[in-house]
PDB file of C-alpha atoms and ligand atoms in Angstrom:
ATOM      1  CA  UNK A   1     -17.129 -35.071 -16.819  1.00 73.00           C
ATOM      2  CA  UNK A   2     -18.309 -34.959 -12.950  1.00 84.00           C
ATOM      3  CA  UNK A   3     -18.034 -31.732 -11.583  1.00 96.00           C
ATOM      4  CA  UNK A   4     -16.707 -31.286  -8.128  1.00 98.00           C
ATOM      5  CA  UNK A   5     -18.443 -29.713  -5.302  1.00 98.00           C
ATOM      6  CA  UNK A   6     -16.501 -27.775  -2.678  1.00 98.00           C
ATOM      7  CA  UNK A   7     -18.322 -26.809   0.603  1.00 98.00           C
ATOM      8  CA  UNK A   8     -17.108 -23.970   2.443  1.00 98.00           C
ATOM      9  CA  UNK A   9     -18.546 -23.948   5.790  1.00 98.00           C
ATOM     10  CA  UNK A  10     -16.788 -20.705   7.036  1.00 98.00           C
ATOM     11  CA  UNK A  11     -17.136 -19.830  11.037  1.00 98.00           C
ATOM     12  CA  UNK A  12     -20.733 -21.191  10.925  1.00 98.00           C
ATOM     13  CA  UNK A  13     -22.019 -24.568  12.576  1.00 98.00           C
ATOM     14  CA  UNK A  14     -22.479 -25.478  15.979  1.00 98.00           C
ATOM     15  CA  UNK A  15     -21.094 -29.510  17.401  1.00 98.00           C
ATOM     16  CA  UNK A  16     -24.174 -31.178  16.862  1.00 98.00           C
ATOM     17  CA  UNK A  17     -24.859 -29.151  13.242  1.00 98.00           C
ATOM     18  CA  UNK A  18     -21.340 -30.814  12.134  1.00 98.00           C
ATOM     19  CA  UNK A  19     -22.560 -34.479  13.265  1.00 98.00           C
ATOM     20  CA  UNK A  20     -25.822 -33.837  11.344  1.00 98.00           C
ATOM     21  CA  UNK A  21     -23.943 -32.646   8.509  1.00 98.00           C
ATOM     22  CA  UNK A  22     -21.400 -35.794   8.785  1.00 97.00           C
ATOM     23  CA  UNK A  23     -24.230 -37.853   8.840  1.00 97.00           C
ATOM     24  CA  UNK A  24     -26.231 -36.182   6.035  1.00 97.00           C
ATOM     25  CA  UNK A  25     -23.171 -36.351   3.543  1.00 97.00           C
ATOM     26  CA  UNK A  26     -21.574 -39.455   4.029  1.00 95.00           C
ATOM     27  CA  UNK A  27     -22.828 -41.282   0.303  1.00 94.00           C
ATOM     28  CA  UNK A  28     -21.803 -38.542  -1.439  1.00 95.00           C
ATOM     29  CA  UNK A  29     -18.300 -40.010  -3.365  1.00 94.00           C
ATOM     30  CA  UNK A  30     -15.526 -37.942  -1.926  1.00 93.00           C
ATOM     31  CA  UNK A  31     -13.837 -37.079  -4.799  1.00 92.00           C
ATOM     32  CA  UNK A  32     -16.889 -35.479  -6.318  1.00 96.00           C
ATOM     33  CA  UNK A  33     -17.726 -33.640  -3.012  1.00 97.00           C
ATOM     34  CA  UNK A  34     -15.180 -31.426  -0.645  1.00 97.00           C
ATOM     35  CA  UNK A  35     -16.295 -30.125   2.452  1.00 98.00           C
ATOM     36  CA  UNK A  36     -14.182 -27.333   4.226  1.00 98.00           C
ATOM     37  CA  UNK A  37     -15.594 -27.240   7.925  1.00 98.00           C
ATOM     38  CA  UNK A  38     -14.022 -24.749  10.838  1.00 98.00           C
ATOM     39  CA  UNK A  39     -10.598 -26.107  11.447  1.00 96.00           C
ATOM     40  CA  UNK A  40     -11.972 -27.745  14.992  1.00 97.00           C
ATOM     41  CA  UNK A  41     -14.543 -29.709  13.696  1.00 98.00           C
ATOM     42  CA  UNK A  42     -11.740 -31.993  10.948  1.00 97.00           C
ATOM     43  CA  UNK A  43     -11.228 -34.806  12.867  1.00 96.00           C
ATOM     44  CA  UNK A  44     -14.937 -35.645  13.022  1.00 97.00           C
ATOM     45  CA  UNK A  45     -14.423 -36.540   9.545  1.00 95.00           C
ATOM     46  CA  UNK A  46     -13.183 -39.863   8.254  1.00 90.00           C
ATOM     47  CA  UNK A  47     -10.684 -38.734   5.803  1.00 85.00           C
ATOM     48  CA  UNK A  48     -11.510 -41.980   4.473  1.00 86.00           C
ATOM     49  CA  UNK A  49     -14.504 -41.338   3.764  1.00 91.00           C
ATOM     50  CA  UNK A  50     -14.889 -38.020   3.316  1.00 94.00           C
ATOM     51  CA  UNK A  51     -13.496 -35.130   0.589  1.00 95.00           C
ATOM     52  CA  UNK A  52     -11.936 -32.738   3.888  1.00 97.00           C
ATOM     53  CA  UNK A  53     -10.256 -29.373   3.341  1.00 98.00           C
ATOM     54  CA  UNK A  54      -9.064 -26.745   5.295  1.00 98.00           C
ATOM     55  CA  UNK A  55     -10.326 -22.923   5.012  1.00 98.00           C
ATOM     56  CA  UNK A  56      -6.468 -21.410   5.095  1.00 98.00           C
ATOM     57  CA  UNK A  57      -3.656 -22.180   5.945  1.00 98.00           C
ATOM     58  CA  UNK A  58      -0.156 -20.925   7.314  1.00 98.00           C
ATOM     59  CA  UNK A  59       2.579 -19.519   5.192  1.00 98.00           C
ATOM     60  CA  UNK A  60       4.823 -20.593   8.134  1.00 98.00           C
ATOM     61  CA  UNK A  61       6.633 -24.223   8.748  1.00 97.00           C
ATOM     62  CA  UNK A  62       6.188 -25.305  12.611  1.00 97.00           C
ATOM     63  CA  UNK A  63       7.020 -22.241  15.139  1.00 98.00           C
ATOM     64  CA  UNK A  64       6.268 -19.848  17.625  1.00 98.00           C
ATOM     65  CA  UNK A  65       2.735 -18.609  15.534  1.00 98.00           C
ATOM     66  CA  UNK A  66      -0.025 -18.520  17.798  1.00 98.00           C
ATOM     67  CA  UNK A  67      -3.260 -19.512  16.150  1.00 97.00           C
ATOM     68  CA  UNK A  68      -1.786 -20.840  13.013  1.00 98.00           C
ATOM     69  CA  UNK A  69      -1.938 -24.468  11.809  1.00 98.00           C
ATOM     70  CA  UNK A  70       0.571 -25.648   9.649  1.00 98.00           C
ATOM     71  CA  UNK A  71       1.128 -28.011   6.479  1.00 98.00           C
ATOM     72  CA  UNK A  72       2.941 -30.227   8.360  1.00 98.00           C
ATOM     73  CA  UNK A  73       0.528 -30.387  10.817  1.00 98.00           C
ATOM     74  CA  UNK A  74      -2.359 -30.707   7.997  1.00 97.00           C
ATOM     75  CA  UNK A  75      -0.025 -33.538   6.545  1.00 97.00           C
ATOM     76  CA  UNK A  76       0.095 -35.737   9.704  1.00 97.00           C
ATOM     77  CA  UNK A  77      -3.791 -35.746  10.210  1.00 96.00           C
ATOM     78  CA  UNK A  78      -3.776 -36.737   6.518  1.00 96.00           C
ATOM     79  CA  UNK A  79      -5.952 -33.712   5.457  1.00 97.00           C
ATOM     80  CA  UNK A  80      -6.515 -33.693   1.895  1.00 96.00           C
ATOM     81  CA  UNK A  81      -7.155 -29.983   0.908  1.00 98.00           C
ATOM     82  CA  UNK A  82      -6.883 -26.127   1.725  1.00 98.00           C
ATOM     83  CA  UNK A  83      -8.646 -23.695   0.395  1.00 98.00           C
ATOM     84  CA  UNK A  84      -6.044 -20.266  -0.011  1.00 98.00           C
ATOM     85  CA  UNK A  85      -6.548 -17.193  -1.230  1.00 98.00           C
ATOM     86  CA  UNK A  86     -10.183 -16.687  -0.217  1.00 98.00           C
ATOM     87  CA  UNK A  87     -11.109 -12.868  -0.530  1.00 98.00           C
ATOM     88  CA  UNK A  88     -12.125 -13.056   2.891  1.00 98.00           C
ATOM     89  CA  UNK A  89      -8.630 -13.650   3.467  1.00 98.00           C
ATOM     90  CA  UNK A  90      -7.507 -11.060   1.275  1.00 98.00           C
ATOM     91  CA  UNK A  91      -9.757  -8.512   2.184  1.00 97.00           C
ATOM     92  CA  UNK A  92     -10.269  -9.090   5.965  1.00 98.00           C
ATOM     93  CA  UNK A  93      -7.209 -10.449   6.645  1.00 97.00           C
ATOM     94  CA  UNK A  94      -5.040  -8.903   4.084  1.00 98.00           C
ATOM     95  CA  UNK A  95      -3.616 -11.403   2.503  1.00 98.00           C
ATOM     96  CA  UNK A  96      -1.184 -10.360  -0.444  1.00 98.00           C
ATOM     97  CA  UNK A  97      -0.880 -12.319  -3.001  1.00 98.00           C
ATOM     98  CA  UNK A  98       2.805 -12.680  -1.976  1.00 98.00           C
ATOM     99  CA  UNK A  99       1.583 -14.147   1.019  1.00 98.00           C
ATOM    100  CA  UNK A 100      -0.956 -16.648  -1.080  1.00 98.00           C
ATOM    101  CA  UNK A 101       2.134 -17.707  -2.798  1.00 98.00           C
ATOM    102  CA  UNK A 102       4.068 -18.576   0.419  1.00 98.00           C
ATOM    103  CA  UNK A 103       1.343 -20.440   1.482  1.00 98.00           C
ATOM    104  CA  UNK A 104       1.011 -22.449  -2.267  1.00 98.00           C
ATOM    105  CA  UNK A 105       4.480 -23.685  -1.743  1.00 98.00           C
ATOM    106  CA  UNK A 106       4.401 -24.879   1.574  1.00 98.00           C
ATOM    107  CA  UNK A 107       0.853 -26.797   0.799  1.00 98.00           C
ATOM    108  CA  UNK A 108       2.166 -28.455  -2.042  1.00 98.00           C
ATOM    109  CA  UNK A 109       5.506 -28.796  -0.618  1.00 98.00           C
ATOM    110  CA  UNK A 110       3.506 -31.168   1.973  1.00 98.00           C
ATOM    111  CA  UNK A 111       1.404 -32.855  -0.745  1.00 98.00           C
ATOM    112  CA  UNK A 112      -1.734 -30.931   0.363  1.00 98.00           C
ATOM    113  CA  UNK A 113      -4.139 -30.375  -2.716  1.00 98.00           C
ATOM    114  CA  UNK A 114      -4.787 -26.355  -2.880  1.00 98.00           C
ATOM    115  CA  UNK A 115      -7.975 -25.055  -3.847  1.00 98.00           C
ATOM    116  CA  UNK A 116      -6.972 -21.657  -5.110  1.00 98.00           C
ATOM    117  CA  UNK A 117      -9.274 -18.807  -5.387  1.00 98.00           C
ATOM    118  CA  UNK A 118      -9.141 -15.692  -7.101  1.00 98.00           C
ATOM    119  CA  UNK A 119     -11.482 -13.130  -8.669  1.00 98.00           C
ATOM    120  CA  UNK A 120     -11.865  -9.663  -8.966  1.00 98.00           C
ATOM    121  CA  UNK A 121     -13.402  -6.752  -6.797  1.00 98.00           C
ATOM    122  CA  UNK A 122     -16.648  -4.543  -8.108  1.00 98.00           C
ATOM    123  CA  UNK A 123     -14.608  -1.611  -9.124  1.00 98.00           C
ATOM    124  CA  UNK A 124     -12.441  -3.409 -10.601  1.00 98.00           C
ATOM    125  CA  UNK A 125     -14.965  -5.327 -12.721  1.00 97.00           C
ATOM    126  CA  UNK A 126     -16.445  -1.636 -13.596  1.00 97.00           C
ATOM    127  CA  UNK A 127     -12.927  -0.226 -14.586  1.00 98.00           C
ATOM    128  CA  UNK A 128     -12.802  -3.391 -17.429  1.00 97.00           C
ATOM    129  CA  UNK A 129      -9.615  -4.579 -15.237  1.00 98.00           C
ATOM    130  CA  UNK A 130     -10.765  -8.005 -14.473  1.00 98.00           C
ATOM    131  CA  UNK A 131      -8.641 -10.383 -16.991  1.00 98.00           C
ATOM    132  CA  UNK A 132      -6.023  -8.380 -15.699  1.00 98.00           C
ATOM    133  CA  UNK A 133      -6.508  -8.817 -11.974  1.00 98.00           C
ATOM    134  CA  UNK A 134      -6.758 -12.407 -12.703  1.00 98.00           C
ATOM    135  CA  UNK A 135      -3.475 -12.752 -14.517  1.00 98.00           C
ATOM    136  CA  UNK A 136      -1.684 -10.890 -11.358  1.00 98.00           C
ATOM    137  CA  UNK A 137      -3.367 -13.155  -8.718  1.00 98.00           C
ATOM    138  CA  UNK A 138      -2.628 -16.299 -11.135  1.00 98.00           C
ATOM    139  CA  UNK A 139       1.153 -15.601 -10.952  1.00 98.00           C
ATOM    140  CA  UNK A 140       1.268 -17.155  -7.453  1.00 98.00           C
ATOM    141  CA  UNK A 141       1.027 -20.614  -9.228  1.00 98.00           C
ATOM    142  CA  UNK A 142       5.004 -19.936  -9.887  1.00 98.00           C
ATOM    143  CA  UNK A 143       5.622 -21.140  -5.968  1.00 98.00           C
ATOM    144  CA  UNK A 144       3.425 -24.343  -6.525  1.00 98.00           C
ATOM    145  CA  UNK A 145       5.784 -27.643  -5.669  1.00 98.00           C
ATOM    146  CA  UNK A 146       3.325 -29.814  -7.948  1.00 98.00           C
ATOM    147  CA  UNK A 147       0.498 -29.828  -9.686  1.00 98.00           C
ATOM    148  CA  UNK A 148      -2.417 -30.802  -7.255  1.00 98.00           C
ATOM    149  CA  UNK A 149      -4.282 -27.513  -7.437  1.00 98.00           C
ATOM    150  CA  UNK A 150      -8.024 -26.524  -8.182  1.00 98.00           C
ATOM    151  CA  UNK A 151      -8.805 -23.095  -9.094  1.00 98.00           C
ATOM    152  CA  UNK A 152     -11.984 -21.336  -7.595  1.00 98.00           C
ATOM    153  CA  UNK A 153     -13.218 -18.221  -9.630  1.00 98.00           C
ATOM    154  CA  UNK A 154     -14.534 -16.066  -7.220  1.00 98.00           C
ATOM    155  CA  UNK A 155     -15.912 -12.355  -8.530  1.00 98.00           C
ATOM    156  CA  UNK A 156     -15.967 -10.519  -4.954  1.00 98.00           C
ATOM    157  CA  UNK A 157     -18.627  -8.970  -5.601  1.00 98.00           C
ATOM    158  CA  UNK A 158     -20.627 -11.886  -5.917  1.00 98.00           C
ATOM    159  CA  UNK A 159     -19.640 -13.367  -2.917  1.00 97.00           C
ATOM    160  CA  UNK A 160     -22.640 -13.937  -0.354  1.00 96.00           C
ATOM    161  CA  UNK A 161     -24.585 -11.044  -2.474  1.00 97.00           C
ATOM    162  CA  UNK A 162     -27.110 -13.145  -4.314  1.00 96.00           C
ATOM    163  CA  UNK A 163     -25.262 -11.577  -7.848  1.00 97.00           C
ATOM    164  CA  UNK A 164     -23.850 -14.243 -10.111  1.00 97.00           C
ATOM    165  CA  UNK A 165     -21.891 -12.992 -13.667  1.00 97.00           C
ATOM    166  CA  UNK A 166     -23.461 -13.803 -17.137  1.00 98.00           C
ATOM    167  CA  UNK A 167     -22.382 -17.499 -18.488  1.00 98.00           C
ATOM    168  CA  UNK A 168     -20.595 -15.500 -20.861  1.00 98.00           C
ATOM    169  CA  UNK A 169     -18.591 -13.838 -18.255  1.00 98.00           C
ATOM    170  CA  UNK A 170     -17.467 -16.903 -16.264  1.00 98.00           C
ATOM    171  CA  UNK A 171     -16.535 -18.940 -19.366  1.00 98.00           C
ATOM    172  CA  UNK A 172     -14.469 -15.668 -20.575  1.00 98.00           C
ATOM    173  CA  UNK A 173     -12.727 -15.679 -17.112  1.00 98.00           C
ATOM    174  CA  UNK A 174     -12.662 -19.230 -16.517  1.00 98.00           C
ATOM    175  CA  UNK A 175     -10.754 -19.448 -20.756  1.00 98.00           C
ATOM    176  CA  UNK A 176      -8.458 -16.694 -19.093  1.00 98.00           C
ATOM    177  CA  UNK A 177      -7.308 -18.887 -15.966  1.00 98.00           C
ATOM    178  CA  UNK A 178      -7.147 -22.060 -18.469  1.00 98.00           C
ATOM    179  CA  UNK A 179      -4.440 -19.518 -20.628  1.00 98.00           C
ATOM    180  CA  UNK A 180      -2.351 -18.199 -18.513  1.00 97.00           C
ATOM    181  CA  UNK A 181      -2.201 -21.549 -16.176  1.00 98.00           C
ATOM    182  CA  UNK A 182      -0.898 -23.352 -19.073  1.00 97.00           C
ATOM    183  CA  UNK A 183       1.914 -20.463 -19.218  1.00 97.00           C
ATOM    184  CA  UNK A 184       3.011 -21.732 -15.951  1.00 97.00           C
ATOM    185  CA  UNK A 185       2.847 -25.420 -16.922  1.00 97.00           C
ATOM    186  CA  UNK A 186      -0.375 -26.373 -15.069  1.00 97.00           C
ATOM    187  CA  UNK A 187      -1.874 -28.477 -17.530  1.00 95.00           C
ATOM    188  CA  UNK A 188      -5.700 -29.418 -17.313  1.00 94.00           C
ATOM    189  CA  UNK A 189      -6.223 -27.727 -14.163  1.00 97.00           C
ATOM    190  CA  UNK A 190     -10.137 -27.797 -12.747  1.00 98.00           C
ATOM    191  CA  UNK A 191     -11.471 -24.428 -12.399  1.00 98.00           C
ATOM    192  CA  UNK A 192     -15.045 -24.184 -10.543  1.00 98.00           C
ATOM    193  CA  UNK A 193     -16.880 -20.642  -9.795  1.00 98.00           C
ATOM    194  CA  UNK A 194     -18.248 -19.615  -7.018  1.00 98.00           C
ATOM    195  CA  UNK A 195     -20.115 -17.043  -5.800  1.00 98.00           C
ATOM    196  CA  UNK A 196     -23.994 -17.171  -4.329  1.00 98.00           C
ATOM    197  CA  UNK A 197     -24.718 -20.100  -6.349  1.00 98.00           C
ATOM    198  CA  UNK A 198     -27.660 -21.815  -4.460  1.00 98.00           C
ATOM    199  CA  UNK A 199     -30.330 -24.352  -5.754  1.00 98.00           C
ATOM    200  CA  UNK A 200     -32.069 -21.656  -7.833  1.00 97.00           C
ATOM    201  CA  UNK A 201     -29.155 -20.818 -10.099  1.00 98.00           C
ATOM    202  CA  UNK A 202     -27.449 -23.934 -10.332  1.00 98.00           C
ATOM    203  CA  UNK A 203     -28.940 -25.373 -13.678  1.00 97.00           C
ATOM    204  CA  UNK A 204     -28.298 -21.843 -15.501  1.00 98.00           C
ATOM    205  CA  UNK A 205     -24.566 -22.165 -14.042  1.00 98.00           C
ATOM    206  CA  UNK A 206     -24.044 -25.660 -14.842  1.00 97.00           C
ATOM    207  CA  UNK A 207     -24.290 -24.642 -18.447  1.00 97.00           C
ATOM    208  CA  UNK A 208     -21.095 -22.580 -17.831  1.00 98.00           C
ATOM    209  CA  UNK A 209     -17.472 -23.930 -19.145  1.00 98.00           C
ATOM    210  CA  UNK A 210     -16.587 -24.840 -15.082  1.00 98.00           C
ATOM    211  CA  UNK A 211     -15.778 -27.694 -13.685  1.00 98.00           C
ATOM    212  CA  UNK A 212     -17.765 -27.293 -10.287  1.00 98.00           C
ATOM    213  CA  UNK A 213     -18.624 -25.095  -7.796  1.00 98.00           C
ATOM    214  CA  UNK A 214     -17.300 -23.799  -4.475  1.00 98.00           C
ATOM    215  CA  UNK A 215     -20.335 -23.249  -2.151  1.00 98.00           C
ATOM    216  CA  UNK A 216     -20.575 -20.885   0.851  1.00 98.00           C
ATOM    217  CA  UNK A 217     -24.044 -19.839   2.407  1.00 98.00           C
ATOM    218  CA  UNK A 218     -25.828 -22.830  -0.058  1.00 98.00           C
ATOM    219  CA  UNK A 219     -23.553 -25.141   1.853  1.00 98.00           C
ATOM    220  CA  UNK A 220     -24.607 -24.457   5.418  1.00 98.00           C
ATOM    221  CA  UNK A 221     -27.731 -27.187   4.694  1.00 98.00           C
ATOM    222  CA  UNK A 222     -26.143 -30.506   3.758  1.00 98.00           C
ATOM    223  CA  UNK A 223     -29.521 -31.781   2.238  1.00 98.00           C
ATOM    224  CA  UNK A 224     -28.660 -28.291  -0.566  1.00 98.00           C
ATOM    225  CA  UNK A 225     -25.665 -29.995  -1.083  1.00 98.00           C
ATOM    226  CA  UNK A 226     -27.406 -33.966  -1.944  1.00 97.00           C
ATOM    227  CA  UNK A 227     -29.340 -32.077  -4.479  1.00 97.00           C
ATOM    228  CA  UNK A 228     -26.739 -29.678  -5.588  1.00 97.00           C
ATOM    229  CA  UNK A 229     -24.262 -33.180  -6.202  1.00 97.00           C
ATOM    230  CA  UNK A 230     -27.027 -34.743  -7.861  1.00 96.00           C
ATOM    231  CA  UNK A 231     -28.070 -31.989 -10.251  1.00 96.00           C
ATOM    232  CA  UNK A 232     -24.370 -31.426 -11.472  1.00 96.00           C
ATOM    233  CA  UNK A 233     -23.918 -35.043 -11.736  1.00 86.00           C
TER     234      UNK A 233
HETATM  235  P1  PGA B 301     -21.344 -17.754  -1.154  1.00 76.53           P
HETATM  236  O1  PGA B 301     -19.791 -17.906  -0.779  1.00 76.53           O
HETATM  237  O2  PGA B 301     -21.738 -19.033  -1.853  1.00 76.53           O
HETATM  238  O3  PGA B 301     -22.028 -17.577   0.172  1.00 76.53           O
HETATM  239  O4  PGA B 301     -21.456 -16.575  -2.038  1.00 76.53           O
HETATM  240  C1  PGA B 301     -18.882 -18.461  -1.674  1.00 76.53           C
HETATM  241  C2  PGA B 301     -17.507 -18.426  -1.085  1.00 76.53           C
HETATM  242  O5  PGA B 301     -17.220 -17.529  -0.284  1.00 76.53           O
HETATM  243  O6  PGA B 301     -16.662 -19.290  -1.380  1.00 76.53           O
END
């Protein structure tokens, strides 16, 4: 099966990076490769042509938020995905996972495929509480409108630190997601790790049960992510 690559650009690139990165991309199938740029930089993307996501989205329908963008606003421009739930929108922006349920239902309320991440902090990997951290984040699938929805396993800790878990401890987490997904009716669902993989660890973590990868620092050189595609094909 063809794993699927998610880029998350994050508040990095300048203009002319983006057109480079446009340009550098644009054989790489779409459905196989996802690339979440800052929300200004979208519409230099062909959604045609391109796998486009957003970083985050609002909880809110169409109002008086300043700084927010919408689902319904996502939905006109024909934006495929949103990323929700990132731990740097948990943890910077403190994001509940109340909140990252609000924001499932009004994504897939507007047809917008979620890539939902989760994962659990250091000291909570240390106090053995990780299977249970995921199965408390995962219960914000119960607001989902429909099924369209990719799961990102994202230990915190290994989040732009150069640490990655054993195989043996992403396959154990990814079998957990798979479990208690299936108690909510999600069916099949994709679930990629992520976490400082980069060119160096990719063929150990391609061995692992997931089904891709979601790609922050890595990502910030489009020619990582030709060979990254290619090496997960
Ligand atoms: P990283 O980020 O690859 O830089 O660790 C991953 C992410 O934040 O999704």
């Amino acid at each position: 099966m063809e794993k699927i690559i998610i880029a998350n650009l994050k508040m990095n690139l300048s203009l002319d990076e983006i057109k480079n990165y446009i340009n550098v991309v644009k054989d790489i199938d779409p459905k196989r490769f996802i690339v979440c740029p800052t929300n200004i930089y979208i519409p230099y993307f062909n959604n045609e042509l391109y796998g486009v996501g957003l970083q985050n989205i609002s909880e809110y329908n169409n109002g008086a938020y300043t700084g927010e963008v919408s689902a319904e606003q996502a939905k006109s421009m024909n934006i495929p995905y949103t990323i929700i739930g990132h731990s740097e929108r948990r943890n910077i922006f403190n994001e509940t996972n109340e909140i990252i349920a609000n924001k499932i239902a009004v994504a897939t309320k507007n047809n917008i495929k979620v890539i939902f991440c989760i994962g659990e902090k250091i000291e909570e990997r240390e106090s053995l509480k990780t299977k249970e951290v995921l199965v408390e984040q995962l219960k914000a699938l119960q607001s989902r409108e429909n099924d369209d929805i990719i799961i990102a396993y994202e230990p915190v800790w290994a989040i732009g630190t150069s640490l990655i878990p054993s195989n043996e401890d992403i396959d154990d987490a990814i079998k957990t997601i798979k479990e208690e997904s299936l108690k909510y009716g999600l069916k099949d669902v994709k679930v990629l790790y992520g976490g400082s993989v980069n060119l160096k660890n990719i063929k150990l973590l391609n061995e692992t049960l997931s089904d891709g990868f979601l790609i922050g620092g890595c990502s910030l050189d489009p020619e990582n992510m030709l060979k990254i595609v290619e090496i997960t094909e």
